[in-house]
mmCIF file of C-alpha atoms in Angstrom:
data_model
loop_
_atom_site.group_PDB
_atom_site.id
_atom_site.type_symbol
_atom_site.label_atom_id
_atom_site.label_comp_id
_atom_site.label_asym_id
_atom_site.label_seq_id
_atom_site.Cartn_x
_atom_site.Cartn_y
_atom_site.Cartn_z
ATOM 1 C CA MET Z 1 22.174 -4.645 -12.055
ATOM 2 C CA THR Z 2 21.349 -1.535 -14.061
ATOM 3 C CA ASP Z 3 22.757 0.880 -11.516
ATOM 4 C CA HIS Z 4 25.795 -1.096 -10.599
ATOM 5 C CA ALA Z 5 28.248 1.761 -10.804
ATOM 6 C CA TRP Z 6 31.307 -0.444 -11.028
ATOM 7 C CA LEU Z 7 30.348 -2.066 -14.304
ATOM 8 C CA ASP Z 8 31.643 1.112 -15.863
ATOM 9 C CA ALA Z 9 35.126 0.137 -14.855
ATOM 10 C CA ALA Z 10 35.134 -3.365 -16.278
ATOM 11 C CA ALA Z 11 35.882 -2.476 -19.895
ATOM 12 C CA PRO Z 12 38.697 -0.031 -19.110
ATOM 13 C CA TYR Z 13 40.040 -2.592 -16.665
ATOM 14 C CA ALA Z 14 40.001 -5.333 -19.279
ATOM 15 C CA LEU Z 15 41.886 -3.032 -21.620
ATOM 16 C CA GLY Z 16 44.417 -2.101 -18.968
ATOM 17 C CA ALA Z 17 43.280 1.506 -19.141
ATOM 18 C CA LEU Z 18 42.873 2.269 -15.462
ATOM 19 C CA THR Z 19 45.468 4.132 -13.442
ATOM 20 C CA ALA Z 20 47.130 2.190 -10.648
ATOM 21 C CA GLU Z 21 44.794 3.743 -8.067
ATOM 22 C CA GLU Z 22 41.674 3.115 -10.116
ATOM 23 C CA ARG Z 23 42.796 -0.433 -10.688
ATOM 24 C CA ALA Z 24 43.434 -1.065 -7.019
ATOM 25 C CA ALA Z 25 40.020 0.265 -6.071
ATOM 26 C CA PHE Z 26 38.301 -1.832 -8.686
ATOM 27 C CA GLU Z 27 40.211 -4.955 -7.727
ATOM 28 C CA ALA Z 28 39.154 -4.467 -4.132
ATOM 29 C CA HIS Z 29 35.598 -4.406 -5.364
ATOM 30 C CA LEU Z 30 36.176 -7.459 -7.564
ATOM 31 C CA ALA Z 31 37.048 -9.492 -4.531
ATOM 32 C CA ASP Z 32 33.475 -9.083 -3.283
ATOM 33 C CA CYS Z 33 31.492 -8.949 -6.484
ATOM 34 C CA ALA Z 34 30.848 -12.027 -8.571
ATOM 35 C CA VAL Z 35 28.974 -10.013 -11.182
ATOM 36 C CA CYS Z 36 31.959 -7.832 -11.922
ATOM 37 C CA ARG Z 37 34.337 -10.773 -11.783
ATOM 38 C CA ALA Z 38 32.363 -12.566 -14.461
ATOM 39 C CA ASP Z 39 32.146 -9.392 -16.491
ATOM 40 C CA VAL Z 40 35.859 -8.748 -16.285
ATOM 41 C CA GLN Z 41 36.679 -12.283 -17.240
ATOM 42 C CA ALA Z 42 34.443 -12.198 -20.293
ATOM 43 C CA LEU Z 43 35.766 -8.843 -21.462
ATOM 44 C CA GLY Z 44 39.309 -9.891 -20.674
ATOM 45 C CA GLU Z 45 39.058 -12.842 -23.007
ATOM 46 C CA VAL Z 46 37.985 -10.480 -25.758
ATOM 47 C CA SER Z 47 40.716 -7.925 -25.146
ATOM 48 C CA GLY Z 48 43.238 -10.761 -25.015
ATOM 49 C CA LEU Z 49 42.370 -11.558 -28.600
ATOM 50 C CA LEU Z 50 43.332 -8.068 -29.689
ATOM 51 C CA ALA Z 51 46.904 -9.267 -29.621
ATOM 52 C CA HIS Z 52 46.131 -11.058 -32.879
ATOM 53 C CA ALA Z 53 45.396 -7.758 -34.549
ATOM 54 C CA ALA Z 54 48.919 -6.635 -33.752
ATOM 55 C CA GLU Z 55 50.227 -9.701 -35.451
ATOM 56 C CA ALA Z 56 48.465 -8.854 -38.680
ATOM 57 C CA ALA Z 57 50.111 -5.461 -38.575
ATOM 58 C CA THR Z 58 53.594 -6.760 -37.921
ATOM 59 C CA PRO Z 59 56.019 -7.690 -40.613
ATOM 60 C CA PRO Z 60 57.494 -11.048 -39.729
ATOM 61 C CA PRO Z 61 60.809 -10.689 -37.945
ATOM 62 C CA ALA Z 62 63.667 -11.218 -40.339
ATOM 63 C CA ARG Z 63 65.391 -14.531 -40.043
ATOM 64 C CA GLY Z 64 67.690 -14.524 -37.075
ATOM 65 C CA GLU Z 65 65.760 -11.733 -35.457
ATOM 66 C CA ARG Z 66 62.961 -13.946 -34.445
ATOM 67 C CA PRO Z 67 62.925 -14.462 -30.705
ATOM 68 C CA HIS Z 68 64.894 -17.599 -30.329
ATOM 69 C CA ARG Z 69 63.101 -20.513 -28.877
ATOM 70 C CA ALA Z 70 66.138 -22.365 -27.629
ATOM 71 C CA ARG Z 71 67.245 -19.644 -25.314
ATOM 72 C CA LEU Z 72 64.027 -19.327 -23.449
ATOM 73 C CA PRO Z 73 64.043 -22.120 -20.960
ATOM 74 C CA GLU Z 74 67.451 -21.031 -19.786
ATOM 75 C CA ASP Z 75 66.283 -17.472 -19.539
ATOM 76 C CA ALA Z 76 63.286 -18.546 -17.590
ATOM 77 C CA LEU Z 77 64.892 -20.800 -15.046
ATOM 78 C CA PRO Z 78 64.013 -19.382 -11.680
ATOM 79 C CA GLN Z 79 67.546 -19.605 -10.304
ATOM 80 C CA ARG Z 80 68.803 -17.317 -13.009
ATOM 81 C CA PRO Z 81 69.386 -13.781 -11.813
ATOM 82 C CA ALA Z 82 67.577 -11.647 -14.345
ATOM 83 C CA ALA Z 83 66.608 -11.782 -17.969
ATOM 84 C CA ARG Z 84 68.679 -8.680 -18.490
ATOM 85 C CA THR Z 85 72.060 -10.282 -17.964
ATOM 86 C CA PHE Z 86 71.054 -13.022 -20.245
ATOM 87 C CA LEU Z 87 69.926 -10.783 -23.038
ATOM 88 C CA THR Z 88 73.387 -9.400 -23.539
ATOM 89 C CA HIS Z 89 74.593 -12.655 -25.015
ATOM 90 C CA SER Z 90 71.911 -13.778 -27.345
ATOM 91 C CA VAL Z 91 71.851 -17.399 -28.434
ATOM 92 C CA SER Z 92 73.830 -19.488 -26.083
ATOM 93 C CA LEU Z 93 72.146 -22.824 -25.609
ATOM 94 C CA PRO Z 94 73.505 -25.946 -27.283
ATOM 95 C CA VAL Y 1 47.747 -28.657 -19.102
ATOM 96 C CA LEU Y 2 50.941 -27.047 -20.374
ATOM 97 C CA VAL Y 3 50.833 -24.571 -17.564
ATOM 98 C CA ALA Y 4 50.381 -27.318 -15.011
ATOM 99 C CA ARG Y 5 53.453 -29.033 -16.449
ATOM 100 C CA MET Y 6 55.353 -25.778 -16.231
ATOM 101 C CA ALA Y 7 54.346 -25.374 -12.637
ATOM 102 C CA ALA Y 8 55.740 -28.828 -12.058
ATOM 103 C CA GLY Y 9 59.063 -27.680 -13.477
ATOM 104 C CA ASP Y 10 58.854 -29.178 -16.961
ATOM 105 C CA ASP Y 11 60.704 -26.743 -19.183
ATOM 106 C CA ARG Y 12 59.699 -28.546 -22.351
ATOM 107 C CA ALA Y 13 56.185 -27.360 -21.594
ATOM 108 C CA LEU Y 14 57.539 -23.843 -21.664
ATOM 109 C CA GLY Y 15 59.073 -24.536 -25.057
ATOM 110 C CA GLU Y 16 55.775 -25.773 -26.425
ATOM 111 C CA LEU Y 17 53.969 -22.796 -25.055
ATOM 112 C CA TYR Y 18 56.559 -20.595 -26.673
ATOM 113 C CA ASP Y 19 56.189 -22.293 -30.042
ATOM 114 C CA ARG Y 20 52.492 -21.830 -29.893
ATOM 115 C CA HIS Y 21 52.207 -18.259 -28.698
ATOM 116 C CA ALA Y 22 55.501 -16.403 -29.080
ATOM 117 C CA ALA Y 23 54.740 -14.917 -32.473
ATOM 118 C CA THR Y 24 51.553 -13.351 -31.213
ATOM 119 C CA ALA Y 25 53.254 -12.065 -28.087
ATOM 120 C CA TYR Y 26 56.093 -10.664 -30.160
ATOM 121 C CA ALA Y 27 53.703 -8.860 -32.474
ATOM 122 C CA LEU Y 28 51.846 -7.398 -29.561
ATOM 123 C CA ALA Y 29 55.056 -6.257 -27.909
ATOM 124 C CA LEU Y 30 56.275 -4.723 -31.140
ATOM 125 C CA ALA Y 31 53.023 -2.859 -31.665
ATOM 126 C CA ILE Y 32 53.505 -1.255 -28.270
ATOM 127 C CA VAL Y 33 57.239 -0.650 -27.987
ATOM 128 C CA GLY Y 34 57.905 -0.037 -31.661
ATOM 129 C CA GLU Y 35 61.378 -1.536 -31.769
ATOM 130 C CA ARG Y 36 62.361 -5.100 -32.437
ATOM 131 C CA ALA Y 37 65.106 -5.450 -29.878
ATOM 132 C CA ASP Y 38 62.782 -4.100 -27.205
ATOM 133 C CA ALA Y 39 59.976 -6.362 -28.347
ATOM 134 C CA GLU Y 40 62.264 -9.373 -28.025
ATOM 135 C CA GLU Y 41 63.234 -8.358 -24.548
ATOM 136 C CA VAL Y 42 59.593 -7.986 -23.626
ATOM 137 C CA VAL Y 43 58.740 -11.429 -24.956
ATOM 138 C CA ALA Y 44 61.641 -13.063 -23.142
ATOM 139 C CA ASP Y 45 60.621 -11.319 -19.923
ATOM 140 C CA ALA Y 46 56.996 -12.280 -20.389
ATOM 141 C CA PHE Y 47 57.759 -15.960 -20.835
ATOM 142 C CA GLY Y 48 60.121 -15.792 -17.916
ATOM 143 C CA GLN Y 49 57.350 -14.377 -15.801
ATOM 144 C CA MET Y 50 54.936 -17.066 -16.979
ATOM 145 C CA TRP Y 51 57.439 -19.684 -16.005
ATOM 146 C CA ARG Y 52 57.969 -18.230 -12.583
ATOM 147 C CA THR Y 53 54.294 -17.663 -11.860
ATOM 148 C CA SER Y 54 52.807 -20.706 -13.553
ATOM 149 C CA ALA Y 55 51.829 -22.200 -10.215
ATOM 150 C CA GLN Y 56 49.506 -19.275 -9.615
ATOM 151 C CA PHE Y 57 47.752 -19.556 -12.945
ATOM 152 C CA ASP Y 58 44.067 -20.261 -12.502
ATOM 153 C CA PRO Y 59 42.345 -21.538 -15.668
ATOM 154 C CA ALA Y 60 38.994 -20.580 -14.178
ATOM 155 C CA ARG Y 61 39.994 -16.937 -14.420
ATOM 156 C CA GLY Y 62 41.003 -16.883 -18.053
ATOM 157 C CA SER Y 63 42.738 -18.630 -20.906
ATOM 158 C CA VAL Y 64 46.477 -19.019 -21.382
ATOM 159 C CA PRO Y 65 46.640 -16.701 -24.412
ATOM 160 C CA ALA Y 66 44.745 -14.031 -22.494
ATOM 161 C CA TRP Y 67 47.134 -14.435 -19.595
ATOM 162 C CA LEU Y 68 50.163 -14.170 -21.846
ATOM 163 C CA ALA Y 69 48.719 -11.136 -23.619
ATOM 164 C CA THR Y 70 48.193 -9.427 -20.286
ATOM 165 C CA ILE Y 71 51.715 -10.145 -19.116
ATOM 166 C CA THR Y 72 53.248 -9.132 -22.430
ATOM 167 C CA ARG Y 73 51.328 -5.915 -22.557
ATOM 168 C CA THR Y 74 52.191 -5.014 -18.996
ATOM 169 C CA ARG Y 75 55.858 -5.697 -19.628
ATOM 170 C CA ALA Y 76 55.830 -3.691 -22.834
ATOM 171 C CA LEU Y 77 54.231 -0.702 -21.142
ATOM 172 C CA ASP Y 78 56.671 -0.987 -18.236
ATOM 173 C CA LEU Y 79 59.525 -0.889 -20.682
ATOM 174 C CA LEU Y 80 58.163 2.211 -22.377
ATOM 175 C CA ARG Y 81 57.882 3.914 -19.018
ATOM 176 C CA ALA Y 82 61.309 2.806 -17.908
ATOM 177 C CA ARG Y 83 62.828 4.282 -21.035
ATOM 178 C CA GLY Y 84 60.929 7.503 -20.658
ATOM 179 C CA ARG Y 85 59.336 6.922 -23.984
ATOM 180 C CA ARG Y 86 55.799 6.961 -22.787
ATOM 181 C CA ALA Y 87 55.181 10.587 -23.691
ATOM 182 C CA ARG Y 88 56.237 9.866 -27.214
ATOM 183 C CA ALA Y 89 54.021 6.835 -27.359
ATOM 184 C CA ILE Y 90 51.070 8.876 -26.230
ATOM 185 C CA GLU Y 91 51.795 11.472 -28.858
ATOM 186 C CA ARG Y 92 52.080 8.845 -31.508
ATOM 187 C CA ALA Y 93 48.914 7.155 -30.341
ATOM 188 C CA ALA Y 94 46.960 10.373 -30.380
ATOM 189 C CA ALA Y 95 48.257 11.193 -33.827
ATOM 190 C CA VAL Y 96 47.251 7.913 -35.376
ATOM 191 C CA GLY Y 97 44.566 8.665 -37.887
ATOM 192 C CA ASP Y 98 41.889 6.474 -39.325
ATOM 193 C CA ALA Y 99 44.457 3.918 -40.240
ATOM 194 C CA GLY Y 100 44.785 2.739 -36.676
ATOM 195 C CA PHE Y 101 47.408 0.513 -35.170
ATOM 196 C CA ALA Y 102 46.210 -2.678 -36.660
ATOM 197 C CA THR Y 103 46.395 -1.843 -40.308
ATOM 198 C CA PRO Y 104 48.363 -4.496 -42.096
ATOM 199 C CA LEU Y 105 51.647 -3.181 -43.407
ATOM 200 C CA ALA Y 106 52.295 -3.589 -47.077
ATOM 201 C CA GLY Y 107 54.225 -6.726 -47.774
ATOM 202 C CA GLY Y 108 53.873 -8.039 -44.249
ATOM 203 C CA GLY Y 109 53.607 -11.641 -45.275
ATOM 204 C CA ASP Y 110 53.247 -14.635 -43.081
ATOM 205 C CA ALA Y 111 55.862 -15.790 -40.682
ATOM 206 C CA PRO Y 112 56.567 -19.484 -40.941
ATOM 207 C CA ASP Y 113 53.443 -20.459 -39.257
ATOM 208 C CA ARG Y 114 52.014 -23.045 -36.955
ATOM 209 C CA GLY Y 115 48.906 -23.933 -38.770
ATOM 210 C CA VAL Y 116 45.865 -22.205 -40.076
ATOM 211 C CA GLU Y 117 44.362 -21.830 -36.651
ATOM 212 C CA ARG Y 118 46.340 -18.764 -35.774
ATOM 213 C CA ALA Y 119 46.133 -17.234 -39.222
ATOM 214 C CA GLU Y 120 42.402 -17.684 -38.959
ATOM 215 C CA ALA Y 121 42.290 -15.985 -35.574
ATOM 216 C CA ARG Y 122 44.392 -13.160 -36.899
ATOM 217 C CA ARG Y 123 42.125 -12.616 -39.866
ATOM 218 C CA LEU Y 124 38.953 -12.723 -37.831
ATOM 219 C CA VAL Y 125 40.241 -10.369 -35.146
ATOM 220 C CA THR Y 126 41.620 -7.906 -37.664
ATOM 221 C CA ARG Y 127 38.424 -7.897 -39.658
ATOM 222 C CA SER Y 128 36.200 -7.596 -36.611
ATOM 223 C CA LEU Y 129 38.237 -4.695 -35.345
ATOM 224 C CA ALA Y 130 38.082 -2.993 -38.738
ATOM 225 C CA GLU Y 131 34.326 -3.385 -38.780
ATOM 226 C CA LEU Y 132 33.806 -1.568 -35.514
ATOM 227 C CA PRO Y 133 32.554 2.000 -35.685
ATOM 228 C CA GLU Y 134 35.680 4.127 -35.867
ATOM 229 C CA PRO Y 135 35.219 5.885 -32.473
ATOM 230 C CA GLN Y 136 34.968 2.506 -30.739
ATOM 231 C CA ARG Y 137 37.931 1.041 -32.539
ATOM 232 C CA ARG Y 138 39.946 4.118 -31.730
ATOM 233 C CA VAL Y 139 39.498 3.903 -27.965
ATOM 234 C CA LEU Y 140 40.254 0.184 -27.956
ATOM 235 C CA GLU Y 141 43.457 0.726 -29.888
ATOM 236 C CA LEU Y 142 44.580 3.696 -27.846
ATOM 237 C CA ALA Y 143 44.117 1.692 -24.684
ATOM 238 C CA TYR Y 144 45.397 -1.640 -25.809
ATOM 239 C CA PHE Y 145 48.248 -0.770 -28.139
ATOM 240 C CA GLY Y 146 48.871 2.795 -27.064
ATOM 241 C CA GLY Y 147 48.850 1.971 -23.381
ATOM 242 C CA LEU Y 148 46.846 5.083 -22.565
ATOM 243 C CA THR Y 149 44.587 5.222 -19.528
ATOM 244 C CA GLN Y 150 40.943 6.077 -19.958
ATOM 245 C CA SER Y 151 41.572 9.624 -18.737
ATOM 246 C CA GLU Y 152 44.459 10.095 -21.129
ATOM 247 C CA ILE Y 153 42.297 8.888 -23.965
ATOM 248 C CA ALA Y 154 39.530 11.264 -23.009
ATOM 249 C CA ALA Y 155 42.037 14.108 -23.004
ATOM 250 C CA ALA Y 156 43.651 13.071 -26.280
ATOM 251 C CA LEU Y 157 40.298 12.813 -28.030
ATOM 252 C CA ARG Y 158 38.742 15.745 -26.186
ATOM 253 C CA GLU Y 159 35.793 13.609 -25.223
ATOM 254 C CA PRO Y 160 34.105 13.184 -21.834
ATOM 255 C CA LEU Y 161 35.437 10.284 -19.793
ATOM 256 C CA GLY Y 162 31.991 8.719 -19.719
ATOM 257 C CA THR Y 163 31.925 8.612 -23.496
ATOM 258 C CA VAL Y 164 35.263 6.863 -23.577
ATOM 259 C CA LYS Y 165 34.091 4.227 -21.116
ATOM 260 C CA THR Y 166 30.891 3.664 -23.028
ATOM 261 C CA ARG Y 167 32.769 3.250 -26.289
ATOM 262 C CA MET Y 168 35.180 0.809 -24.714
ATOM 263 C CA ARG Y 169 32.383 -1.376 -23.488
ATOM 264 C CA ALA Y 170 30.392 -1.124 -26.699
ATOM 265 C CA GLY Y 171 33.466 -2.013 -28.732
ATOM 266 C CA LEU Y 172 34.385 -4.981 -26.574
ATOM 267 C CA GLU Y 173 30.795 -6.248 -26.562
ATOM 268 C CA LYS Y 174 30.668 -6.127 -30.338
ATOM 269 C CA LEU Y 175 33.969 -7.904 -30.594
ATOM 270 C CA ARG Y 176 32.758 -10.518 -28.174
ATOM 271 C CA ALA Y 177 29.881 -11.263 -30.521
ATOM 272 C CA SER Y 178 31.957 -11.358 -33.693
ATOM 273 C CA LEU Y 179 34.789 -13.298 -32.080
ATOM 274 C CA ALA Y 180 32.553 -15.881 -30.480
ATOM 275 C CA PRO Y 181 34.087 -18.703 -32.548
ATOM 276 C CA LEU Y 182 37.474 -17.977 -30.996
ATOM 277 C CA LEU Y 183 36.157 -17.521 -27.505
ATOM 278 C CA SER Y 184 34.289 -20.779 -27.276
ATOM 279 C CA GLU Y 185 37.396 -22.766 -28.089
ATOM 280 C CA GLY Y 186 38.639 -22.504 -24.562
ATOM 281 C CA ARG Y 187 42.343 -23.040 -24.088
#
């Protein structure tokens, strides 16, 4: 596997650092390559954890600014047009 | 399991998922977009997308938090682009010094929290990231929080692309080792 050229792309891919074209090319390769798929999955789990580092750096949202739990299901219902319309009137659920 | 319930149309499952992961998603969104109102919009969009696409979620391909992080990040970067703020973000990212993106802000205490588990994860990830060699940490942060592509990072740092790729992999591999306790948990 030492000269598997594509392995180079796995880390940038896992970090979302490929351009759209690079990503498309790599994903086409992923479809045929179990080695790269496994690699990408493993690295993706790691990069996913980086989100926690953001949390440490973020002051907690002030009360009332915290994304409101109650409004989500309504926002998310598939029949709803778009989140955008909804966001103009913040908390609206009973 | 929650995702399967969501796919079956159970919106309480969505609520539980939100309780469990929204704070992390919000923090991630905020780190990228830089403004609270935008971060909230990103989080709402991200959960909306999870809800709509839950049937396609394949646990074999990754965990729920990783999935949510990917969606949130993509949405946040889309929003930056849509607002034409990407250039500024790149500038800001390139200007970030040793401090990095993930330096805890003074007085940033704990949000009312769901258990030690997440606080623990936060501490471990932050520490592991801080312990990386600076050049490795830098490329990870520029990519993940700055939303820069590998080529943009190479240009910003005036380093060869190959070096950037190598650092990304080396950094992620090191993190994989130090974060093993979080990775083996599954879910």
